[in-house]
Amino acid sequence: MNNSSEKQNWRKRIVSWVDGDREPKDQTLFVMERRQPRFPRPSEEEREKREKSHLKKFFNWYPIAATIICVSLIGILMAAALSMPTFGQADNPINNEVSEHYLEHGEEETGSANAVTAMILSYRGFDTLGESCVLFLAVVSVMMLLLRDEKNTDEHDLQKMRSEDIIAEEHHDIILKQAARFLVPCIFLFAIYVLLNGETSPGGGFSGGTILGAGLILFSSAYGPGNMRMILTYETYSAVRTFGLVLYITLYGAYIFIGANNLPNYLEGMTLLIDLAVGLVVACTVYGFYAMFARGEI
Amino acid sequence: MIILEYFLLAGIIMCAAAAPLCKRLLSMVIVYMAFSLLMAVLWSLLQSPDLAITEAAVGAGVTSILFFLTLKKIHALKGTRDE
Amino acid sequence: MRPFVENFPFFCIFLAILAGVLSAVIPKGRIAYQMTLCVSGIIAVLSALVLDYVFRNDLSFTYTMGRFIAPYGNAIKCGPLQALLAMAFSAVVAMSLMGGRRDLFHDVLPEKQRFYFTMVNLLEAGLLSLVYTNDVFTGYVFIEISTITACALVMAKDTGTNLIATIRYLFMSLLGSSLFLVGLTFLNSITGYLLMPSLSEAVQKVAASGEYQVPLTVAVGLIMAGLGIKSAMFPFHLWLPDAHGGATTASSAILSGLVLKGYIVLMMTLMIRVFTLDLMVEMGVTNVILIFGLLGMVFGSLGAIREYHVKRMLAYSSVAQIGYIFMGLGLGTTAGVVASCFHILVHACCKPLLFCCAGRLSAVSGHHRSLKNLRGSAYRDVGAGIGFTVGALSMIGIPLFGGFVSKLYFASASLPTNQTALTLFTIALSTVLNALYYVPALLAIWLKPSAEDEAAVLADATPDQLSFDRSFTTAATILTLAIFVLGIFYHPITSVIEAGVRLI
Amino acid sequence: MLETVLQNRFAVTAVILFGIGFTNLLLQQNLLKKVVGFNIMDSAVFLLLASLGYIEGGIAPIVGDRGFDPLYINPIPSGLVLTGIVVSVSITAFSLALIQRIYRHYGTIELRELLERAKKEED
């Protein structure tokens, strides 16, 4: 009888220790019991007050620590910047045989006269692939956040959006529409020019794609989402985006495989195709950002 | 040419310092746009036209549009239909 | 013509990227889940073949990405260590997904599940590239990929606190990657190379000549600080508990087990392949890393002791374990690096196991998280209870479990250095502290609660959650076995790691 | 000293910009201002990187038959910066989307208030 009650007591002690409910009375039983209770049970107000004071303390020392870090970082960086190789000298360490090689052999090895394009699409193409993945990831994560679902949209929002659409339908923005009628074809033309001409002049996939996306944005904001959906539904949008990226990845993968295994070069002149694929991806990304931010749907 | 460079560098530093100090978020975004445009000019001075095009299209264009749309969503634009 | 097996690392990276792109257009989350598991499995098998090839021939090879040889084009480099880590990482991704499967489909909205798997696949691609890369700028790009995907994994649960944790995590990571990029810029300005072998030569030349000493030091410091911030080195760990503790189970497992390790592996590669350990010791960088590692071991555990939310406790424990890894790197010897690599493997198995089991235990307790409400939950799912016990014992460092072996290696690595006493003392202290929070947690889940408490907890649980979870049990069994394998048959693994560090 | 500052004017400007951006990222409580600070910081890094490749009197690296052999600037930094700009835009978009959702959920974008609310919500 006595034994069992002692056992009960023992059990209770462990339970209270595990929960950290309160200080055990007898401190000789467990050495570890001496530590602070891990589960203090203050009253509601007390707890809130403590949380507040904790946060307050954090906000009090945080600016001081941050300022110290900033000032010391600026000091360190300034010291490094002042002892760097002098700006604009031709014999700086950075102007080594790599850049010479790009400038001298870039055109014959990759077929593009613009050394920057040659570098980002052929020599260091893996970085560019990663960059396209970053764009794709950004648009997917924005969709994860803003694509309409039950968590981020309610009836009220939908109603507001509908009434806004109606207002926009009724009040034609005549200047915007007329300007867009003239500008959109020009922008598209310019985008295609930049896209196709990236090999011999500044530009290429990234700039061209952005301009193309800007044209889409202008069209969408001038003629409304209804007209936009006639040329670009969600399905076409994701199909085009996936097509662009998959084309890019397969082409570039084949290119790497051929190059690394020293096979004969079957992919002469694929820089143009890759450029086009990159342009598609970028245009889709830019338009996707706009559509998600403005309406939460394509 | 070098005078222009100094002006641009000073302007960029001023824009960068001013942007986050603006009370209104809208003015902050506009100053940031100016910062991006100055950056684009600077890059064409540094003989990198690729960068200038991309910065003008991406930094001053797309980023600003995204900022404006965000401002609209968080009701920081005065005079829109939200208010 | 190179042997065909040398193409496999490149296949792995591209397979993961392709799977990520395709899973964004798969209409059903479950199909995307199956595909992700398959892809991870294929990658693990391919990496195992590569590992067999490189270890048997005792070589490491450089694979040019394209026709252009170094230093003109991108390249990846693969040795035994890289292949081993790639294999372990992809296997653990699959296990984490399986272990957190039910929570995942419960927490993430059905129409967004495919996006979640896009993120997982691309995160895997990012991790593989961080492991394999032989080019610092490629490292930067894939760091950014890992950042975005990791943030997306945190926010996938989509509650208010999650969003705030995500934005804090995002800003902290951006700080880290910006510092890394500034460091790269300074390094590039004084050397002019981006590929690691040529960069290494140029760095040695600069260090020997004495010119540009200041930019070199600043560059090294910034690169290490940037990667340290991203891998939650001690003073920069404040974002971690919220981000890892609040996410859905599979995300927490992947983030704690793998993402932090990806950055550390890159840091280790840079330390050995580019700057060389001798130069690091000479510049004093290793001592700084050692001190932060030791502080992290103690303060991470102290943070965990104060927590009563089981997932946040595990997140703080990650800070402590990261401290162990940094301590190994900070010893500045090859033995220390080997111990760190072994601990990376151990922690990559233990933490996902612990997170998955904690997720499962809280699922059978009606999604209550605090230890008090988890009382007796081990009896409701014995598999999860056993898994949690094994993971916790391994973290404490009981013999036969993986954690013990890595502590043994850390201790023996510290013997020939100058910091033996300090290191050994901190290891002992940290072990005691680990026991102080894992033992109560174990007691909590194995002690029977009083009947009314149990009824109150069970009122929140649906029968659906209480039913047997097959995919979880499979994952937990495999991870438990992996811990025992690491704890008992450790010798072949360490010999692979030793060969890998030699050939890095 | 002054001569060095004037010679390395781009690097010095970049460091000042980086400092401004870094300070804003750490000290501002408004999330949007933090994002602007981050953008300034990244632009500063790109300015530093792009100025490395400039060579006095060089022209843009577009190789063509001009009949003579001009001095070109170094194309490598330009390519790297191009990659960096795109990455930075993606991250900006991501963080802005996050801010929109946070505003929807909490009605504020001041970090301090947000942390207090989140603490309360957790209990």
PDB file of C-alpha atoms in Angstrom, chain A residues 11 14-15 17-19 21 32 35 38-39 41 47 54 58 61 73 76-77 79-81 83-86 92-94 96-98 101-102 109-110 122-127 129-131 133-134 136-138 140-141 143-152 234 238-239 241-242 245-246 249-250 252-263 265, chain C residues 1-2 4 7 10-11 13-14 17-18 20-22 24-25 63-68 71-74 76 107 109 111-112 114-116 118-119 122 129 135 137-138 141-142 145 148-149 152 155-158 163 179 182 186 188-195 212 214-215 218 222 238 305-308 313 371-372 375 436-437 439-440 443-444 447-448:
ATOM      1  CA  ARG A  11       5.457   9.121 -11.317  1.00  0.00           C
ATOM      2  CA  ILE A  14       8.524  12.780 -13.488  1.00  0.00           C
ATOM      3  CA  VAL A  15       5.388  14.034 -15.152  1.00  0.00           C
ATOM      4  CA  TRP A  17       9.387  17.526 -14.469  1.00  0.00           C
ATOM      5  CA  VAL A  18       8.634  16.671 -18.073  1.00  0.00           C
ATOM      6  CA  ASP A  19       5.913  19.252 -18.282  1.00  0.00           C
ATOM      7  CA  ASP A  21       4.695  22.537 -14.444  1.00  0.00           C
ATOM      8  CA  MET A  32      18.404  17.347 -13.037  1.00  0.00           C
ATOM      9  CA  ARG A  35      16.989  23.403 -13.502  1.00  0.00           C
ATOM     10  CA  ARG A  38      10.655  24.410 -18.749  1.00  0.00           C
ATOM     11  CA  PHE A  39       6.953  25.129 -18.843  1.00  0.00           C
ATOM     12  CA  ARG A  41       2.595  28.829 -16.210  1.00  0.00           C
ATOM     13  CA  ARG A  47       2.699  36.272 -19.963  1.00  0.00           C
ATOM     14  CA  HIS A  54      10.928  40.597 -24.418  1.00  0.00           C
ATOM     15  CA  PHE A  58      14.794  43.066 -28.718  1.00  0.00           C
ATOM     16  CA  TRP A  61      19.119  46.623 -28.644  1.00  0.00           C
ATOM     17  CA  LEU A  73      30.851  46.826 -42.680  1.00  0.00           C
ATOM     18  CA  ILE A  76      35.730  47.367 -44.099  1.00  0.00           C
ATOM     19  CA  LEU A  77      34.311  47.619 -47.591  1.00  0.00           C
ATOM     20  CA  ALA A  79      39.171  49.913 -47.065  1.00  0.00           C
ATOM     21  CA  ALA A  80      38.884  47.110 -49.589  1.00  0.00           C
ATOM     22  CA  ALA A  81      37.536  49.414 -52.291  1.00  0.00           C
ATOM     23  CA  SER A  83      43.042  49.167 -52.117  1.00  0.00           C
ATOM     24  CA  MET A  84      41.450  47.510 -55.132  1.00  0.00           C
ATOM     25  CA  PRO A  85      43.133  47.604 -58.528  1.00  0.00           C
ATOM     26  CA  THR A  86      42.783  51.070 -60.030  1.00  0.00           C
ATOM     27  CA  ASN A  92      44.320  44.946 -64.015  1.00  0.00           C
ATOM     28  CA  PRO A  93      44.243  41.295 -62.963  1.00  0.00           C
ATOM     29  CA  ILE A  94      40.697  40.920 -64.217  1.00  0.00           C
ATOM     30  CA  ASN A  96      43.395  38.193 -68.266  1.00  0.00           C
ATOM     31  CA  GLU A  97      43.475  35.563 -70.953  1.00  0.00           C
ATOM     32  CA  VAL A  98      39.853  34.574 -70.380  1.00  0.00           C
ATOM     33  CA  HIS A 101      39.797  34.576 -75.480  1.00  0.00           C
ATOM     34  CA  TYR A 102      36.144  35.612 -75.407  1.00  0.00           C
ATOM     35  CA  GLU A 109      33.440  29.551 -81.626  1.00  0.00           C
ATOM     36  CA  THR A 110      29.875  30.606 -80.909  1.00  0.00           C
ATOM     37  CA  SER A 122      27.647  29.561 -74.671  1.00  0.00           C
ATOM     38  CA  TYR A 123      30.677  29.873 -72.455  1.00  0.00           C
ATOM     39  CA  ARG A 124      28.827  30.311 -69.189  1.00  0.00           C
ATOM     40  CA  GLY A 125      25.505  28.923 -70.309  1.00  0.00           C
ATOM     41  CA  PHE A 126      24.952  26.927 -67.150  1.00  0.00           C
ATOM     42  CA  ASP A 127      24.627  30.150 -65.146  1.00  0.00           C
ATOM     43  CA  LEU A 129      20.114  28.199 -67.287  1.00  0.00           C
ATOM     44  CA  GLY A 130      20.110  28.739 -63.535  1.00  0.00           C
ATOM     45  CA  GLU A 131      18.967  32.305 -64.105  1.00  0.00           C
ATOM     46  CA  CYS A 133      15.177  28.725 -63.455  1.00  0.00           C
ATOM     47  CA  VAL A 134      15.208  31.618 -60.988  1.00  0.00           C
ATOM     48  CA  PHE A 136      10.534  30.444 -63.486  1.00  0.00           C
ATOM     49  CA  LEU A 137      10.721  29.866 -59.739  1.00  0.00           C
ATOM     50  CA  ALA A 138       9.838  33.472 -59.015  1.00  0.00           C
ATOM     51  CA  VAL A 140       5.709  29.980 -59.646  1.00  0.00           C
ATOM     52  CA  SER A 141       6.178  31.240 -56.100  1.00  0.00           C
ATOM     53  CA  MET A 143       1.486  32.178 -58.229  1.00  0.00           C
ATOM     54  CA  MET A 144       1.657  30.135 -55.049  1.00  0.00           C
ATOM     55  CA  LEU A 145       1.005  33.308 -53.093  1.00  0.00           C
ATOM     56  CA  LEU A 146      -1.364  35.284 -55.251  1.00  0.00           C
ATOM     57  CA  LEU A 147      -3.218  32.886 -57.535  1.00  0.00           C
ATOM     58  CA  ARG A 148      -6.785  33.123 -56.318  1.00  0.00           C
ATOM     59  CA  ASP A 149      -7.787  30.482 -53.837  1.00  0.00           C
ATOM     60  CA  GLU A 150      -9.968  30.285 -50.770  1.00  0.00           C
ATOM     61  CA  LYS A 151      -7.239  31.619 -48.526  1.00  0.00           C
ATOM     62  CA  ASN A 152      -6.378  34.854 -50.252  1.00  0.00           C
ATOM     63  CA  TYR A 234      -4.106  30.325 -68.484  1.00  0.00           C
ATOM     64  CA  SER A 238       1.508  27.790 -68.954  1.00  0.00           C
ATOM     65  CA  ALA A 239       1.931  25.789 -72.161  1.00  0.00           C
ATOM     66  CA  ARG A 241       6.098  28.955 -70.555  1.00  0.00           C
ATOM     67  CA  THR A 242       6.722  25.237 -70.159  1.00  0.00           C
ATOM     68  CA  LEU A 245      11.819  26.257 -70.677  1.00  0.00           C
ATOM     69  CA  VAL A 246      11.729  22.622 -71.783  1.00  0.00           C
ATOM     70  CA  ILE A 249      16.720  22.768 -71.126  1.00  0.00           C
ATOM     71  CA  THR A 250      16.733  19.993 -73.737  1.00  0.00           C
ATOM     72  CA  TYR A 252      21.203  23.097 -73.734  1.00  0.00           C
ATOM     73  CA  GLY A 253      21.430  19.631 -72.220  1.00  0.00           C
ATOM     74  CA  ALA A 254      22.119  18.150 -75.649  1.00  0.00           C
ATOM     75  CA  TYR A 255      24.685  20.856 -76.234  1.00  0.00           C
ATOM     76  CA  ILE A 256      26.495  20.051 -73.013  1.00  0.00           C
ATOM     77  CA  PHE A 257      26.354  16.333 -73.682  1.00  0.00           C
ATOM     78  CA  ILE A 258      27.813  16.750 -77.151  1.00  0.00           C
ATOM     79  CA  GLY A 259      30.457  19.176 -75.993  1.00  0.00           C
ATOM     80  CA  ALA A 260      31.595  17.257 -72.962  1.00  0.00           C
ATOM     81  CA  ASN A 261      31.885  13.961 -74.849  1.00  0.00           C
ATOM     82  CA  ASN A 262      33.700  15.569 -77.774  1.00  0.00           C
ATOM     83  CA  LEU A 263      31.093  14.441 -80.267  1.00  0.00           C
ATOM     84  CA  ASN A 265      29.002  19.482 -83.324  1.00  0.00           C
TER      85      ASN A 265
ATOM     86  CA  MET C   1      35.390   9.847 -75.398  1.00  0.00           C
ATOM     87  CA  ARG C   2      34.917   9.845 -71.656  1.00  0.00           C
ATOM     88  CA  PHE C   4      29.553   7.169 -69.923  1.00  0.00           C
ATOM     89  CA  ASN C   7      27.746  12.042 -67.534  1.00  0.00           C
ATOM     90  CA  PHE C  10      25.035  16.350 -65.160  1.00  0.00           C
ATOM     91  CA  PHE C  11      22.056  14.077 -65.908  1.00  0.00           C
ATOM     92  CA  ILE C  13      20.961  18.092 -62.221  1.00  0.00           C
ATOM     93  CA  PHE C  14      19.075  18.344 -65.496  1.00  0.00           C
ATOM     94  CA  ILE C  17      15.305  20.790 -63.233  1.00  0.00           C
ATOM     95  CA  LEU C  18      13.178  19.157 -65.907  1.00  0.00           C
ATOM     96  CA  GLY C  20      10.513  20.750 -61.563  1.00  0.00           C
ATOM     97  CA  VAL C  21       9.425  22.484 -64.749  1.00  0.00           C
ATOM     98  CA  LEU C  22       7.062  19.686 -65.691  1.00  0.00           C
ATOM     99  CA  ALA C  24       4.191  22.881 -62.486  1.00  0.00           C
ATOM    100  CA  VAL C  25       1.789  21.807 -65.256  1.00  0.00           C
ATOM    101  CA  TYR C  63      33.023  17.589 -66.444  1.00  0.00           C
ATOM    102  CA  THR C  64      32.968  20.580 -68.763  1.00  0.00           C
ATOM    103  CA  MET C  65      29.510  22.016 -69.315  1.00  0.00           C
ATOM    104  CA  GLY C  66      29.859  22.533 -73.035  1.00  0.00           C
ATOM    105  CA  ARG C  67      32.728  22.385 -75.473  1.00  0.00           C
ATOM    106  CA  PHE C  68      34.914  24.905 -73.716  1.00  0.00           C
ATOM    107  CA  PRO C  71      38.964  28.436 -67.523  1.00  0.00           C
ATOM    108  CA  TYR C  72      36.717  29.473 -70.425  1.00  0.00           C
ATOM    109  CA  GLY C  73      33.527  27.536 -69.759  1.00  0.00           C
ATOM    110  CA  ASN C  74      31.473  26.270 -66.847  1.00  0.00           C
ATOM    111  CA  ILE C  76      31.317  20.668 -62.537  1.00  0.00           C
ATOM    112  CA  ASP C 107      -1.569  21.710 -45.105  1.00  0.00           C
ATOM    113  CA  LEU C 109      -4.176  23.709 -50.797  1.00  0.00           C
ATOM    114  CA  GLU C 111      -4.508  23.509 -56.436  1.00  0.00           C
ATOM    115  CA  LYS C 112      -1.114  24.631 -55.148  1.00  0.00           C
ATOM    116  CA  ARG C 114       1.956  20.903 -57.847  1.00  0.00           C
ATOM    117  CA  PHE C 115       3.789  24.180 -57.254  1.00  0.00           C
ATOM    118  CA  TYR C 116       5.081  22.746 -54.004  1.00  0.00           C
ATOM    119  CA  THR C 118       8.125  22.205 -58.430  1.00  0.00           C
ATOM    120  CA  MET C 119       9.879  23.843 -55.527  1.00  0.00           C
ATOM    121  CA  LEU C 122      14.259  22.609 -58.127  1.00  0.00           C
ATOM    122  CA  SER C 129      24.583  21.992 -58.155  1.00  0.00           C
ATOM    123  CA  ASP C 135      32.612  27.613 -60.489  1.00  0.00           C
ATOM    124  CA  PHE C 137      29.440  32.294 -59.877  1.00  0.00           C
ATOM    125  CA  THR C 138      27.394  29.189 -60.652  1.00  0.00           C
ATOM    126  CA  VAL C 141      23.115  31.512 -58.965  1.00  0.00           C
ATOM    127  CA  PHE C 142      22.227  28.223 -57.349  1.00  0.00           C
ATOM    128  CA  ILE C 145      17.660  29.199 -56.432  1.00  0.00           C
ATOM    129  CA  ILE C 148      13.711  31.139 -53.305  1.00  0.00           C
ATOM    130  CA  THR C 149      12.723  27.493 -53.147  1.00  0.00           C
ATOM    131  CA  ALA C 152       8.539  28.932 -50.882  1.00  0.00           C
ATOM    132  CA  MET C 155       5.347  29.637 -46.852  1.00  0.00           C
ATOM    133  CA  ALA C 156       3.550  26.706 -48.504  1.00  0.00           C
ATOM    134  CA  LYS C 157       1.454  26.203 -45.383  1.00  0.00           C
ATOM    135  CA  ASP C 158       0.135  29.714 -45.872  1.00  0.00           C
ATOM    136  CA  LEU C 163       4.218  34.425 -43.997  1.00  0.00           C
ATOM    137  CA  LEU C 179      27.487  39.593 -48.904  1.00  0.00           C
ATOM    138  CA  VAL C 182      30.307  41.310 -52.823  1.00  0.00           C
ATOM    139  CA  PHE C 186      36.366  41.579 -54.663  1.00  0.00           C
ATOM    140  CA  ASN C 188      37.242  38.506 -58.993  1.00  0.00           C
ATOM    141  CA  SER C 189      38.763  41.977 -59.071  1.00  0.00           C
ATOM    142  CA  ILE C 190      42.099  40.751 -57.751  1.00  0.00           C
ATOM    143  CA  THR C 191      42.246  37.378 -59.481  1.00  0.00           C
ATOM    144  CA  GLY C 192      40.119  37.627 -62.614  1.00  0.00           C
ATOM    145  CA  TYR C 193      38.939  34.025 -62.566  1.00  0.00           C
ATOM    146  CA  LEU C 194      35.692  32.335 -61.631  1.00  0.00           C
ATOM    147  CA  LEU C 195      36.533  28.682 -62.089  1.00  0.00           C
ATOM    148  CA  TYR C 212      46.104  43.277 -52.527  1.00  0.00           C
ATOM    149  CA  VAL C 214      43.296  43.797 -47.816  1.00  0.00           C
ATOM    150  CA  PRO C 215      40.824  42.966 -50.600  1.00  0.00           C
ATOM    151  CA  VAL C 218      37.817  41.147 -46.982  1.00  0.00           C
ATOM    152  CA  LEU C 222      32.546  38.303 -46.738  1.00  0.00           C
ATOM    153  CA  LEU C 238      17.357  34.048 -35.101  1.00  0.00           C
ATOM    154  CA  ILE C 305      15.780  23.802 -23.481  1.00  0.00           C
ATOM    155  CA  ARG C 306      13.481  26.781 -23.115  1.00  0.00           C
ATOM    156  CA  GLU C 307      11.120  25.633 -25.857  1.00  0.00           C
ATOM    157  CA  TYR C 308       7.982  23.638 -25.218  1.00  0.00           C
ATOM    158  CA  MET C 313      12.767  22.672 -30.080  1.00  0.00           C
ATOM    159  CA  LEU C 371       5.154  18.625 -25.460  1.00  0.00           C
ATOM    160  CA  LYS C 372       2.509  18.561 -22.774  1.00  0.00           C
ATOM    161  CA  ARG C 375       2.055  12.985 -23.679  1.00  0.00           C
ATOM    162  CA  LEU C 436      18.517  17.875 -21.014  1.00  0.00           C
ATOM    163  CA  TYR C 437      15.967  18.598 -23.699  1.00  0.00           C
ATOM    164  CA  VAL C 439      15.206  13.146 -22.399  1.00  0.00           C
ATOM    165  CA  PRO C 440      12.145  15.087 -21.199  1.00  0.00           C
ATOM    166  CA  LEU C 443       9.654  10.810 -21.363  1.00  0.00           C
ATOM    167  CA  ALA C 444       6.798  13.022 -22.462  1.00  0.00           C
ATOM    168  CA  LEU C 447       4.543   8.372 -20.336  1.00  0.00           C
ATOM    169  CA  LYS C 448       0.856   7.543 -20.167  1.00  0.00           C
TER     170      LYS C 448
END
